[in-house]
PDB file of C-alpha atoms in Angstrom:
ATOM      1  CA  UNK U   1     108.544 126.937  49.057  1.00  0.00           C
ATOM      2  CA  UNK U   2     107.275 128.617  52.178  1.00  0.00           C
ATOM      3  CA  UNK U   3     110.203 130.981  51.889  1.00  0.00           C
ATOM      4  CA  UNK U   4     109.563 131.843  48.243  1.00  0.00           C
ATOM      5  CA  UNK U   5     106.004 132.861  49.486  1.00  0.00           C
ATOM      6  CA  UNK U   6     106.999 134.808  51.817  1.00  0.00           C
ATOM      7  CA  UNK U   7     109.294 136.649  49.934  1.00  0.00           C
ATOM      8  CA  UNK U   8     106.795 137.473  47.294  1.00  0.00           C
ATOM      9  CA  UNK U   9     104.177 138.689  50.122  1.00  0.00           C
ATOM     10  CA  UNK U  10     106.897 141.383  51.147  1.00  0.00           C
ATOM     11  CA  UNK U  11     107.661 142.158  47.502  1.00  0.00           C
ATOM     12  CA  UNK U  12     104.085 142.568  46.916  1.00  0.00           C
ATOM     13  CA  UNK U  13     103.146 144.726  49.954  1.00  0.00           C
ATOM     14  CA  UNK U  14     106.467 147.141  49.381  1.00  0.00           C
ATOM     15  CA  UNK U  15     104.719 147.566  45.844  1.00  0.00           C
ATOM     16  CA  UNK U  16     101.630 148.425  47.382  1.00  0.00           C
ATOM     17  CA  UNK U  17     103.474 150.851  50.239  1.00  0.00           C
ATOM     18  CA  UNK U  18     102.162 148.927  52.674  1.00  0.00           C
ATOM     19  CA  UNK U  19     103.387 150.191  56.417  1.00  0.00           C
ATOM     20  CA  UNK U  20     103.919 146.544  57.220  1.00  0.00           C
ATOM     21  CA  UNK U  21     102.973 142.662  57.387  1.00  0.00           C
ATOM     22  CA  UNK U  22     101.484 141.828  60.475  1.00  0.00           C
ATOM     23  CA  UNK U  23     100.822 137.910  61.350  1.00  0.00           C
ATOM     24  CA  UNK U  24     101.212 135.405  63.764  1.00  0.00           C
ATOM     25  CA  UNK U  25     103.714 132.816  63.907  1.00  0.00           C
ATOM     26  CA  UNK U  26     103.547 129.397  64.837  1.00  0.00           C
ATOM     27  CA  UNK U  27     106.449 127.800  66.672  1.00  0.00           C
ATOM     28  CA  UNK U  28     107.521 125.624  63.617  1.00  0.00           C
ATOM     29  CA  UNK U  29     107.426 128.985  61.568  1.00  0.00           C
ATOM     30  CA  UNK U  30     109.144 131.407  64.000  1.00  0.00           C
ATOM     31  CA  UNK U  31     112.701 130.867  63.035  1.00  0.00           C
ATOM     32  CA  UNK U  32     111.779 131.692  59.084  1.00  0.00           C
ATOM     33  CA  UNK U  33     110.121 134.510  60.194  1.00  0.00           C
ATOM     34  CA  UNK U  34     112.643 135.755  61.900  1.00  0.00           C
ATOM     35  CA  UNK U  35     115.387 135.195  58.905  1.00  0.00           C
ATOM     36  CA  UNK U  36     113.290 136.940  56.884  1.00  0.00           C
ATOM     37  CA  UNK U  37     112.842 140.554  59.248  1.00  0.00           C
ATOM     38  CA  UNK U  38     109.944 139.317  60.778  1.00  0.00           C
ATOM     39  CA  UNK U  39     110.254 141.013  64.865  1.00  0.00           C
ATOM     40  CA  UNK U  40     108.395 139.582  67.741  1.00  0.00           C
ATOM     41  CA  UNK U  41     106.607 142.357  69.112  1.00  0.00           C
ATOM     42  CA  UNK U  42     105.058 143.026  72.518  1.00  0.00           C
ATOM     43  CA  UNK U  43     100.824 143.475  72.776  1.00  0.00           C
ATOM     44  CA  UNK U  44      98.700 144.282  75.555  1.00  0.00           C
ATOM     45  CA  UNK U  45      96.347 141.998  73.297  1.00  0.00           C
ATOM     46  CA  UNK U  46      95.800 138.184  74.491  1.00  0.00           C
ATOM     47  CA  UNK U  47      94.770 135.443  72.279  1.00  0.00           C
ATOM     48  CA  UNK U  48      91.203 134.472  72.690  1.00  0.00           C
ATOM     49  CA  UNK U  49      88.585 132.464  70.942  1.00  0.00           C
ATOM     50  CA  UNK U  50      85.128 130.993  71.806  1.00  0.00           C
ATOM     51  CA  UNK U  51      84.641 127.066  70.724  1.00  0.00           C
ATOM     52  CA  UNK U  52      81.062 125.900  70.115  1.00  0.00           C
ATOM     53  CA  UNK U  53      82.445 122.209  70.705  1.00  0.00           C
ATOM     54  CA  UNK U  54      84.162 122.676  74.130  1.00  0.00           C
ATOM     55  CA  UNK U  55      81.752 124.616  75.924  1.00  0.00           C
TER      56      UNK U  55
END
C-alpha cells in the first residue's frame, strides 16, 4: 500500500511540474525509497527540535 502511495505522490507532482519530492526517510522506509528514485542527499542542515517535556 505504501508503495501505491508513493507512486501516486510522484504521478501527482509530475502533473503539477513539480521540480521534485523532498522528504525524510525513516530507516524502515529507506530501502522503498530508494526503489522508487528516491537519492540520499548531502545537507549542511542538522536535525533539530525543542521538546517542552524533556527540558
Amino acid at each position: 500500500m505504501a508503495k501505491k502511495l508513493i507512486e501516486k505522490l510522484i504521478e501527482d507532482a509530475s502533473y503539477m511540474n513539480l521540480n521534485y519530492i523532498e522528504l525524510n526517510s525513516t530507516k524502515e522506509g529507506y530501502e522503498l525509497y530508494n526503489k522508487l528514485g528516491f537519492k540520499e542527499i548531502k545537507t549542511n542542515y542538522v536535525p533539530m527540535k525543542y521538546d517542552f517535556n524533556n527540558k
